[in-house]
């Protein structure tokens, strides 16, 4: 267990070690009681640590190798899951999973990134870096959902779209761009949940929705903090500052009006308790889905458009006093 | 403190090569040919000897496309530095320096005017403004000009020249990709033409949104066009990239572009594409100086 702890959780680790040592000894009621006390202390400390995470620490939680991923949520929230493969153009991308299932007795389409946990899986999933065929597969399945009037639930967890030669050759930029435009016009409800890393265009390429929710400790950024630090500070070790400056945490993005809700996580992050994490995600998705489903198609599309249309308004100002738009001489 | 500390300079807009310099002669960066500046301007900043396309500023670009005068829109929109972003220096300082250097408030000019007699909405990006990067102002101006085009039922032309989304506005910049694509979705459903012109360089979030969404995607020769930057890809694959990778000719070969067109012929091609898109059908052929947008042409004659 302590192997899974992040560096800043060290105080918790100390207690956990103590608990472990005690539980090796023969059990006595007294010992049981002290283990219990230690356990609740550990929980308390953990809650306190997680209440005050810095942006960079949140990045570490969002990237935690045990963080529940799309298929973990599929397993807990849905029944009758059938994975659908391939973009019918080139290949099946393993970094994005798509499929159909029932959610609370209602057929839905599911699309989400999948990073993989052990080394073998990570390689199979390309570490969650999707290639163009992943985005094209996602759109294919989403368009099928539209055809049959089924809502779409999306889970986001990717470092970025795959930056490789074949990605460029097969037009990853076009695949993402096309998804942005077409998802905007899909008539069925779309609920997006950022459950880990929202990595730039690679995330946005399947993240257009009527509601975009973020789990408490997930992040959503235009560039990974390391990349930003390498470019702007010329030093990727300045990632901690970059993470802070980029404002990538769920509360930051809520304040900027870029997401619609924050899904709370269990104490110590979603990876500490999959079932509680899933139940919280379930509540949030279900409430959002009900709200959005109540709208007519034109209302929903207008609301979706307006939502994205307003993004960035608070960054706009006027500096112009010199000329009220006169015609320009060529 | 080391004696030989490498001076690290943060990214700055590179000196704008396209601006006609004070000297009378300009050296072509590709072939080294000295070109008389008036000749260079006359050939739209294309080297007569080797055909190298030197970068154009946004204003120069509009001049090459429009028939005559144009009306600029939302020229006063400027970024308020919504994240109060500071790296090695405050973003505010970078903004102010770019405003002084380019005379623009942000990295795009949006305008309406006539191209081959057809009233069009045009956005031209300015590389000299923080690498042509897309923040909230670029997002808003382009979205507005597209909405204006939908209302007036006129075509949209966007000339991209950008390193991608602007880091200093964080996730707000990322969302501009979604916002512009949303407006383009409406333009598309309104059956109005959108021509995307990709110039050197067009990368990152700009490529992964509006630059790739044209009904017709036209690039200038040898322009760098891609999603991930070449250095990032080299780091991923740990190999040197082949010559010509992510250039216009590479993209057309891989099916991502419709055409690669020399800047000196670009306008003629554009006019033909616009005509195919039904633009200006309602307008009298050799357009007289009518300043108003044409009435809706829902039912073509």
XYZ file of C-alpha atoms in Angstrom:
631
model
C 0.000 0.000 0.000
C 2.578 2.654 0.934
C 4.124 2.063 -2.483
C 1.062 3.758 -3.975
C 1.398 6.808 -1.809
C 2.483 10.028 -3.388
C 5.406 11.914 -1.935
C 3.301 14.505 -0.194
C 1.323 11.771 1.575
C 4.320 10.816 3.654
C 2.728 11.631 7.029
C -0.004 9.138 6.153
C 2.619 6.611 5.119
C 4.260 6.744 8.524
C 0.973 5.903 10.219
C 0.172 3.154 7.732
C 3.525 1.562 8.415
C 2.807 1.649 12.110
C -0.571 0.034 11.526
C 1.058 -2.636 9.427
C 3.606 -3.361 12.126
C 0.871 -3.622 14.748
C -1.286 -5.925 12.676
C 1.642 -8.345 12.342
C 1.551 -8.873 16.111
C -0.948 -11.193 17.786
C -4.325 -9.542 18.067
C -5.532 -8.247 21.363
C -8.521 -5.992 21.967
C -6.138 -3.272 23.051
C -4.092 -3.547 19.894
C -7.224 -3.557 17.776
C -8.240 -0.332 19.439
C -4.899 1.352 18.806
C -4.980 0.222 15.174
C -8.426 1.737 14.911
C -7.202 5.004 16.393
C -4.224 5.079 14.062
C -6.443 4.383 11.113
C -8.769 7.246 11.866
C -5.749 9.502 12.462
C -4.419 8.506 9.037
C -7.779 9.293 7.462
C -7.893 12.631 9.192
C -4.423 13.563 8.054
C -5.122 12.407 4.543
C -8.292 14.455 4.357
C -6.379 17.442 5.599
C -3.588 16.971 3.064
C -6.057 16.570 0.235
C -7.970 19.636 1.284
C -4.896 21.750 0.598
C -3.327 20.254 -2.501
C -1.282 22.479 -4.760
C -1.914 22.432 -8.484
C 1.132 20.245 -9.105
C 0.074 17.787 -6.398
C -3.290 17.524 -8.109
C -1.488 16.697 -11.337
C 0.220 13.832 -9.498
C -3.104 12.575 -8.130
C -4.706 12.845 -11.569
C -1.859 10.789 -13.018
C -1.813 8.241 -10.193
C -1.247 4.801 -11.725
C -4.124 3.352 -9.715
C -6.588 6.059 -10.574
C -9.839 4.491 -11.749
C -10.173 4.696 -15.502
C -12.938 4.428 -18.072
C -13.256 0.650 -17.860
C -13.322 0.768 -14.036
C -16.320 3.077 -14.227
C -17.884 0.962 -16.938
C -17.635 -2.039 -14.649
C -19.292 -0.251 -11.743
C -21.884 2.004 -13.344
C -23.132 0.061 -16.329
C -24.551 -3.301 -17.292
C -24.466 -5.152 -20.587
C -21.253 -3.543 -21.828
C -20.212 -4.364 -25.369
C -17.019 -2.799 -26.591
C -17.113 -1.614 -30.209
C -13.841 -1.558 -32.077
C -12.309 0.257 -34.993
C -12.820 3.377 -37.063
C -13.725 1.478 -40.274
C -10.948 3.425 -41.948
C -7.632 2.244 -40.685
C -7.411 0.489 -37.326
C -8.693 0.070 -33.811
C -7.079 2.502 -31.427
C -6.638 1.022 -27.962
C -6.140 4.345 -26.224
C -9.819 5.184 -26.674
C -12.496 2.639 -25.793
C -16.016 2.874 -27.139
C -19.060 0.778 -26.553
C -22.677 0.427 -25.647
C -24.210 -0.429 -22.299
C -27.197 0.230 -20.078
C -27.093 3.030 -17.578
C -29.883 2.929 -15.018
C -31.947 0.851 -17.382
C -31.321 3.135 -20.330
C -29.127 2.317 -23.348
C -26.164 4.668 -23.686
C -22.986 4.939 -25.715
C -19.732 5.237 -23.800
C -16.505 6.749 -25.074
C -13.385 7.190 -23.004
C -9.622 7.212 -22.875
C -7.869 4.207 -21.426
C -4.303 4.503 -20.144
C -3.517 1.017 -18.911
C -2.085 0.142 -15.518
C 0.745 -2.391 -15.717
C 3.545 -2.144 -18.244
C 1.971 -4.551 -20.695
C -1.352 -2.765 -20.643
C 0.317 0.616 -20.851
C 2.037 -0.378 -24.058
C -1.157 -1.896 -25.421
C -3.040 1.320 -24.610
C -0.152 3.503 -25.823
C -0.209 5.177 -22.374
C -3.530 6.752 -23.251
C -2.086 8.694 -26.187
C -4.762 8.328 -28.861
C -4.016 8.280 -32.565
C -6.282 9.708 -35.262
C -8.220 6.450 -35.593
C -9.208 6.724 -31.928
C -10.959 10.040 -32.540
C -12.559 8.712 -35.706
C -13.783 5.587 -33.935
C -15.237 7.749 -31.172
C -17.145 9.878 -33.656
C -18.391 6.823 -35.511
C -19.849 5.369 -32.313
C -21.268 8.719 -31.245
C -22.971 9.159 -34.594
C -24.487 5.729 -34.183
C -25.750 6.799 -30.774
C -27.360 9.806 -32.404
C -28.988 7.598 -35.017
C -30.710 5.598 -32.305
C -31.295 8.529 -29.978
C -29.043 7.259 -27.211
C -27.195 9.593 -24.847
C -23.397 9.651 -24.904
C -21.244 9.472 -21.793
C -17.595 10.434 -22.177
C -14.676 9.860 -19.802
C -11.521 11.900 -20.284
C -8.108 10.735 -19.144
C -5.227 11.290 -21.534
C -1.847 12.994 -21.406
C -2.311 14.206 -25.011
C -3.020 13.027 -28.523
C -0.114 10.868 -29.706
C 2.693 13.105 -30.975
C 4.241 10.704 -33.485
C 4.946 10.479 -37.180
C 1.978 8.239 -38.008
C -0.376 10.541 -36.092
C 0.640 13.401 -38.340
C 0.533 11.280 -41.475
C -3.002 10.195 -40.774
C -4.130 13.660 -39.757
C -4.663 13.721 -36.012
C -5.329 17.446 -36.228
C -8.063 16.895 -38.773
C -9.570 14.078 -36.708
C -9.765 16.274 -33.597
C -11.003 19.309 -35.514
C -13.725 17.307 -37.214
C -14.870 15.878 -33.868
C -15.086 19.360 -32.357
C -17.344 20.506 -35.150
C -19.497 17.407 -35.376
C -19.934 16.822 -31.628
C -21.278 20.327 -31.407
C -24.153 19.214 -33.645
C -24.930 15.755 -32.219
C -28.568 15.853 -31.222
C -28.399 13.471 -28.267
C -27.325 14.453 -24.740
C -23.571 14.317 -24.146
C -22.155 14.251 -20.613
C -18.383 14.541 -20.346
C -16.512 13.626 -17.166
C -12.842 14.491 -16.857
C -11.706 11.730 -14.539
C -7.930 12.038 -14.760
C -5.733 14.102 -17.032
C -7.449 16.390 -19.491
C -4.553 16.686 -21.885
C -5.102 19.512 -24.351
C -6.482 18.773 -27.826
C -6.221 15.068 -27.129
C -8.848 15.497 -24.436
C -10.955 18.148 -26.136
C -11.276 15.978 -29.255
C -13.945 13.927 -27.475
C -14.917 16.431 -24.794
C -17.638 18.559 -26.366
C -20.778 18.105 -24.331
C -23.883 19.566 -22.772
C -22.268 19.145 -19.374
C -18.552 18.918 -18.744
C -17.849 17.648 -15.240
C -14.496 17.300 -13.537
C -13.564 15.042 -10.700
C -12.204 16.983 -7.775
C -8.541 16.097 -8.310
C -8.487 15.843 -12.073
C -6.816 18.495 -14.224
C -7.553 19.946 -17.649
C -4.863 21.891 -19.424
C -3.823 23.405 -22.716
C -0.339 21.894 -22.303
C 1.242 19.640 -19.661
C 2.968 21.728 -16.974
C 6.347 20.192 -17.910
C 5.904 21.238 -21.531
C 4.838 24.733 -20.586
C 7.812 25.083 -18.221
C 10.190 23.823 -20.905
C 8.930 26.380 -23.401
C 8.256 29.457 -21.300
C 10.805 28.978 -18.528
C 13.226 26.984 -20.685
C 13.414 24.567 -17.774
C 11.013 21.676 -17.342
C 11.828 21.581 -13.611
C 9.732 24.690 -13.211
C 6.650 22.497 -13.725
C 5.356 23.243 -10.238
C 5.145 26.944 -11.022
C 3.781 26.241 -14.475
C 1.034 24.029 -13.021
C 0.058 26.861 -10.716
C 0.166 29.539 -13.424
C -1.847 27.554 -15.981
C -4.850 27.264 -13.643
C -5.668 23.674 -14.483
C -7.463 22.416 -11.370
C -11.175 21.727 -11.161
C -11.901 24.699 -8.839
C -9.900 27.015 -11.122
C -11.775 25.911 -14.217
C -15.100 26.124 -12.423
C -14.288 29.718 -11.505
C -13.311 30.460 -15.114
C -16.646 29.084 -16.313
C -15.079 26.333 -18.409
C -16.715 23.372 -16.667
C -20.200 22.783 -15.348
C -19.573 20.910 -12.141
C -17.066 19.310 -9.798
C -17.545 15.686 -8.791
C -16.239 15.115 -5.261
C -13.792 12.297 -4.641
C -13.387 10.053 -1.607
C -10.785 10.978 0.975
C -7.315 10.563 -0.460
C -8.506 10.618 -4.059
C -10.514 8.311 -6.303
C -7.793 5.646 -6.357
C -8.272 5.038 -2.641
C -11.825 3.843 -2.960
C -13.156 2.897 -6.378
C -16.664 2.165 -5.182
C -17.192 5.479 -3.432
C -15.581 7.309 -6.353
C -17.897 5.520 -8.773
C -20.962 6.241 -6.670
C -20.101 9.950 -6.652
C -19.530 9.965 -10.406
C -22.791 8.085 -10.839
C -24.743 10.708 -8.905
C -23.251 13.565 -10.883
C -23.743 11.966 -14.296
C -27.259 10.875 -13.536
C -28.329 14.332 -12.356
C -26.727 16.007 -15.391
C -28.229 13.509 -17.784
C -31.714 14.117 -16.382
C -31.374 17.878 -16.772
C -30.059 17.694 -20.295
C -32.490 15.020 -21.440
C -35.409 17.221 -20.418
C -34.525 19.716 -23.161
C -35.759 19.511 -26.741
C -33.120 18.967 -29.428
C -32.997 22.611 -30.594
C -32.895 23.821 -27.000
C -30.080 21.445 -26.195
C -28.021 22.391 -29.249
C -28.522 26.079 -28.588
C -27.539 25.661 -24.959
C -24.450 23.672 -25.946
C -23.455 26.341 -28.467
C -24.012 29.165 -26.004
C -22.030 27.387 -23.325
C -18.901 27.164 -25.466
C -19.629 30.531 -27.080
C -19.260 32.283 -23.731
C -15.938 30.691 -22.853
C -13.234 33.276 -22.479
C -15.572 36.255 -22.101
C -13.900 37.346 -18.884
C -10.595 37.659 -20.728
C -11.920 40.210 -23.192
C -11.425 43.906 -22.882
C -11.410 46.929 -25.099
C -8.361 49.097 -25.556
C -9.510 50.929 -28.522
C -10.349 54.574 -28.422
C -8.465 55.796 -31.459
C -10.770 54.676 -34.246
C -14.291 53.343 -34.345
C -13.719 50.979 -37.262
C -13.203 53.243 -40.276
C -12.709 51.630 -43.677
C -9.047 50.928 -44.289
C -7.264 52.199 -47.320
C -5.492 49.348 -49.065
C 27.170 31.848 -10.508
C 28.851 30.231 -13.462
C 30.960 32.425 -15.700
C 29.726 30.922 -18.881
C 26.067 30.867 -18.188
C 24.051 30.473 -21.323
C 21.767 33.409 -21.728
C 18.298 31.947 -21.836
C 15.829 33.957 -23.721
C 12.113 33.226 -23.296
C 10.043 32.930 -26.430
C 9.418 36.184 -28.094
C 7.812 36.986 -31.355
C 10.618 36.541 -33.847
C 11.543 39.636 -35.817
C 8.935 39.974 -38.480
C 10.703 39.153 -41.697
C 7.794 40.117 -43.842
C 7.765 43.757 -42.939
C 9.499 45.759 -45.590
C 12.723 46.726 -43.853
C 14.477 50.040 -43.869
C 17.121 48.760 -46.235
C 16.405 48.701 -49.929
C 17.529 45.103 -50.310
C 16.190 41.991 -48.637
C 18.061 38.738 -48.570
C 15.981 35.668 -49.323
C 16.365 33.344 -46.331
C 16.169 30.288 -48.596
C 18.499 31.038 -51.508
C 20.352 34.096 -50.299
C 19.330 36.159 -53.305
C 19.291 39.892 -52.677
C 15.931 41.249 -53.712
C 14.998 44.892 -54.176
C 12.312 45.553 -51.619
C 9.841 46.996 -54.093
C 10.235 43.928 -56.289
C 9.621 41.755 -53.249
C 6.473 43.643 -52.342
C 5.301 43.436 -55.934
C 5.707 39.662 -55.912
C 3.786 39.407 -52.608
C 6.917 38.600 -50.606
C 7.774 35.610 -52.747
C 11.403 35.302 -53.847
C 11.476 35.581 -57.635
C 14.528 33.356 -57.859
C 13.615 30.341 -55.708
C 9.928 30.845 -54.996
C 10.453 30.957 -51.239
C 7.427 32.436 -49.503
C 8.472 35.022 -46.965
C 5.969 35.602 -44.209
C 3.304 38.268 -44.647
C 1.860 40.361 -41.847
C -1.899 40.171 -41.356
C -2.430 43.562 -42.965
C -0.271 42.694 -45.960
C -2.204 39.457 -46.275
C -5.544 41.262 -46.395
C -4.109 43.564 -49.043
C -3.227 40.552 -51.216
C -6.725 39.105 -50.932
C -9.232 41.929 -51.010
C -10.089 43.766 -54.216
C -9.833 47.117 -52.549
C -10.994 48.534 -49.278
C -12.155 46.415 -46.395
C -13.914 47.033 -43.122
C -12.096 45.823 -40.049
C -14.187 44.445 -37.187
C -13.653 44.303 -33.427
C -10.223 45.877 -33.756
C -10.453 47.114 -30.180
C -10.781 43.712 -28.560
C -7.805 43.005 -26.334
C -6.850 40.453 -23.726
C -7.227 41.366 -20.072
C -4.692 38.714 -19.043
C -7.431 36.677 -17.363
C -5.055 34.334 -15.514
C -2.632 37.067 -14.393
C -0.021 34.815 -15.946
C 3.661 35.288 -15.245
C 6.510 33.111 -16.430
C 9.958 34.620 -16.779
C 8.165 37.878 -17.312
C 4.544 38.911 -16.969
C 2.250 38.061 -19.864
C 1.015 41.636 -19.648
C 4.496 42.819 -20.647
C 4.592 40.429 -23.580
C 1.161 41.644 -24.677
C 2.156 45.282 -24.495
C 5.370 44.652 -26.417
C 3.459 42.842 -29.157
C 0.841 45.578 -29.318
C 3.572 48.141 -29.883
C 5.481 45.956 -32.344
C 2.509 45.033 -34.540
C 0.087 47.881 -34.031
C -2.597 45.261 -33.391
C -4.371 44.437 -30.133
C -4.039 40.692 -30.650
C -2.958 38.064 -33.156
C -5.726 38.331 -35.733
C -7.405 40.887 -37.965
C -10.990 40.178 -38.960
C -12.595 42.077 -41.786
C -15.238 42.032 -44.473
C -14.706 43.137 -48.024
C -14.797 41.956 -51.600
C -12.713 39.194 -53.125
C -13.221 38.918 -56.861
C -16.346 40.979 -56.413
C -17.739 38.646 -53.768
C -18.392 39.984 -50.284
C -16.440 37.786 -47.837
C -15.599 37.606 -44.159
C -11.869 37.169 -43.710
C -9.661 36.521 -40.698
C -5.901 36.829 -41.111
C -3.592 35.809 -38.292
C -0.539 37.848 -37.312
C 2.507 35.747 -36.491
C 4.324 38.751 -35.100
C 1.904 38.830 -32.164
C 3.197 36.185 -29.702
C 3.702 33.681 -32.499
C 0.177 34.151 -33.822
C -1.051 32.235 -30.812
C -4.745 31.798 -30.150
C -6.111 33.154 -26.904
C -9.533 34.441 -25.984
C -9.332 37.480 -28.263
C -8.411 35.462 -31.352
C -11.188 33.012 -30.455
C -13.761 35.723 -29.991
C -12.853 37.751 -33.084
C -12.894 34.752 -35.376
C -16.148 33.475 -33.859
C -17.739 36.886 -34.297
C -16.684 37.197 -37.903
C -18.086 33.730 -38.638
C -21.366 34.653 -36.955
C -21.381 37.848 -38.971
C -20.916 35.790 -42.129
C -23.805 33.500 -41.207
C -26.080 36.473 -40.594
C -25.099 38.122 -43.888
C -24.918 34.793 -45.755
C -21.405 35.382 -47.055
C -18.409 33.017 -47.235
C -15.605 32.846 -44.687
C -11.889 32.787 -45.450
C -9.423 32.237 -42.615
C -5.686 32.617 -43.166
C -3.885 30.701 -40.433
C -0.380 31.568 -39.302
C 0.000 30.433 -35.754
C 1.952 28.295 -33.342
C -1.292 27.116 -31.726
C -3.162 27.856 -28.529
C -1.710 30.549 -26.277
C -0.274 29.002 -23.129
C -0.529 32.213 -21.136
C -4.302 32.005 -21.209
C -4.334 28.355 -20.176
C -7.438 26.267 -20.670
C -9.323 29.364 -21.820
C -7.199 29.201 -24.991
C -7.924 25.519 -25.440
C -11.648 26.181 -25.347
C -11.366 28.675 -28.196
C -10.831 25.657 -30.427
C -14.261 24.406 -29.409
C -15.837 27.834 -29.696
C -14.610 28.541 -33.234
C -15.457 24.995 -34.339
C -18.983 25.504 -32.987
C -19.404 28.611 -35.125
C -17.987 26.735 -38.122
C -20.505 23.949 -37.506
C -23.300 26.494 -37.867
C -21.669 27.988 -40.958
C -21.413 24.504 -42.418
C -25.052 23.701 -41.702
C -26.014 27.052 -43.261
C -24.303 25.765 -46.428
C -21.935 28.678 -46.649
C -18.418 28.221 -47.997
C -15.450 28.211 -45.671
C -11.988 28.300 -47.219
C -9.056 27.634 -44.944
C -5.681 28.962 -46.047
C -2.745 27.484 -44.171
C 0.513 29.408 -44.194
C 3.861 28.903 -42.551
C 3.512 27.934 -39.731
C 0.149 26.435 -38.794
C 0.468 24.101 -35.835
C -1.103 22.940 -32.590
C -4.606 23.912 -31.593
C -5.130 26.031 -34.691
C -4.512 23.073 -36.990
C -6.621 20.849 -34.724
C -9.598 23.159 -35.060
C -10.485 25.673 -37.734
C -7.472 25.334 -40.041
C -8.405 21.758 -40.979
C -12.138 22.354 -41.303
C -12.299 24.209 -44.610
C -14.598 22.999 -47.342
C -11.386 23.499 -49.223
C -8.044 23.560 -47.413
C -5.379 25.471 -49.333
C -1.770 25.759 -48.215
C 1.129 27.875 -49.388
C 4.178 25.933 -50.610
C 6.532 24.481 -47.999
C 4.534 25.772 -45.055
C 5.042 23.923 -41.761
C 1.669 22.412 -40.916
C 1.087 19.923 -38.148
C -0.395 19.159 -34.776
C 2.561 18.337 -32.550
C 5.697 20.404 -33.032
C 8.613 18.694 -34.809
C 10.748 18.841 -31.654
C 8.076 17.108 -29.575
C 7.811 14.342 -32.167
C 11.576 13.932 -32.272
C 11.529 13.488 -28.515
C 8.780 10.874 -28.779
C 10.345 8.755 -31.491
C 13.944 9.587 -30.566
C 14.860 10.003 -34.201
C 15.544 12.838 -36.568
C 12.525 13.620 -38.711
C 12.822 13.228 -42.463
C 13.257 16.291 -44.636
C 9.926 17.689 -45.735
C 7.960 16.151 -42.853
C 4.938 18.294 -41.913
C 5.391 20.523 -44.928
C 2.490 21.396 -47.247
C 3.623 18.899 -49.869
C 3.748 16.141 -47.229
C 0.219 16.937 -46.120
C -1.220 17.038 -49.611
C 0.443 13.676 -50.257
C -1.233 12.264 -47.141
C -4.621 13.584 -48.122
C -5.006 16.377 -45.609
C -5.025 19.317 -48.018
C -6.863 20.009 -51.226
C -4.304 22.237 -52.837
C -0.878 23.759 -52.487
C -0.940 27.106 -54.240
C 1.733 29.689 -54.892
C 0.852 32.941 -53.179
C 0.927 34.790 -56.471
C -1.910 32.598 -57.764
C -3.757 32.262 -54.502
C -6.338 34.917 -55.126
C -7.354 33.508 -58.516
C -7.805 30.058 -57.010
C -9.717 31.515 -54.109
C -12.099 33.326 -56.427
C -12.798 30.116 -58.355
C -13.403 28.138 -55.169
C -15.725 30.813 -53.860
C -17.618 30.755 -57.122
C -18.005 26.983 -56.867
C -19.346 27.522 -53.355
C -22.114 29.615 -54.845
C -20.797 32.769 -53.292
C -21.741 35.985 -54.938
C -24.314 34.390 -57.210
C -26.767 36.977 -56.079
C -24.269 39.749 -56.685
C -23.899 41.427 -60.066
C -20.767 40.060 -61.743
C -18.371 42.996 -61.945
C -19.379 44.305 -58.590
C -20.002 48.008 -58.389
C -19.085 49.773 -55.224
C -21.968 48.463 -53.141
C -20.926 48.471 -49.543
C -23.796 46.445 -48.125
C -23.860 42.707 -47.771
C -25.925 40.933 -50.338
C -29.453 39.873 -49.446
C -29.939 36.240 -48.464
C -29.863 33.924 -51.423
C -31.812 30.995 -50.003
C -33.434 30.167 -53.311
C -30.855 30.281 -56.061
C -32.232 31.512 -59.342
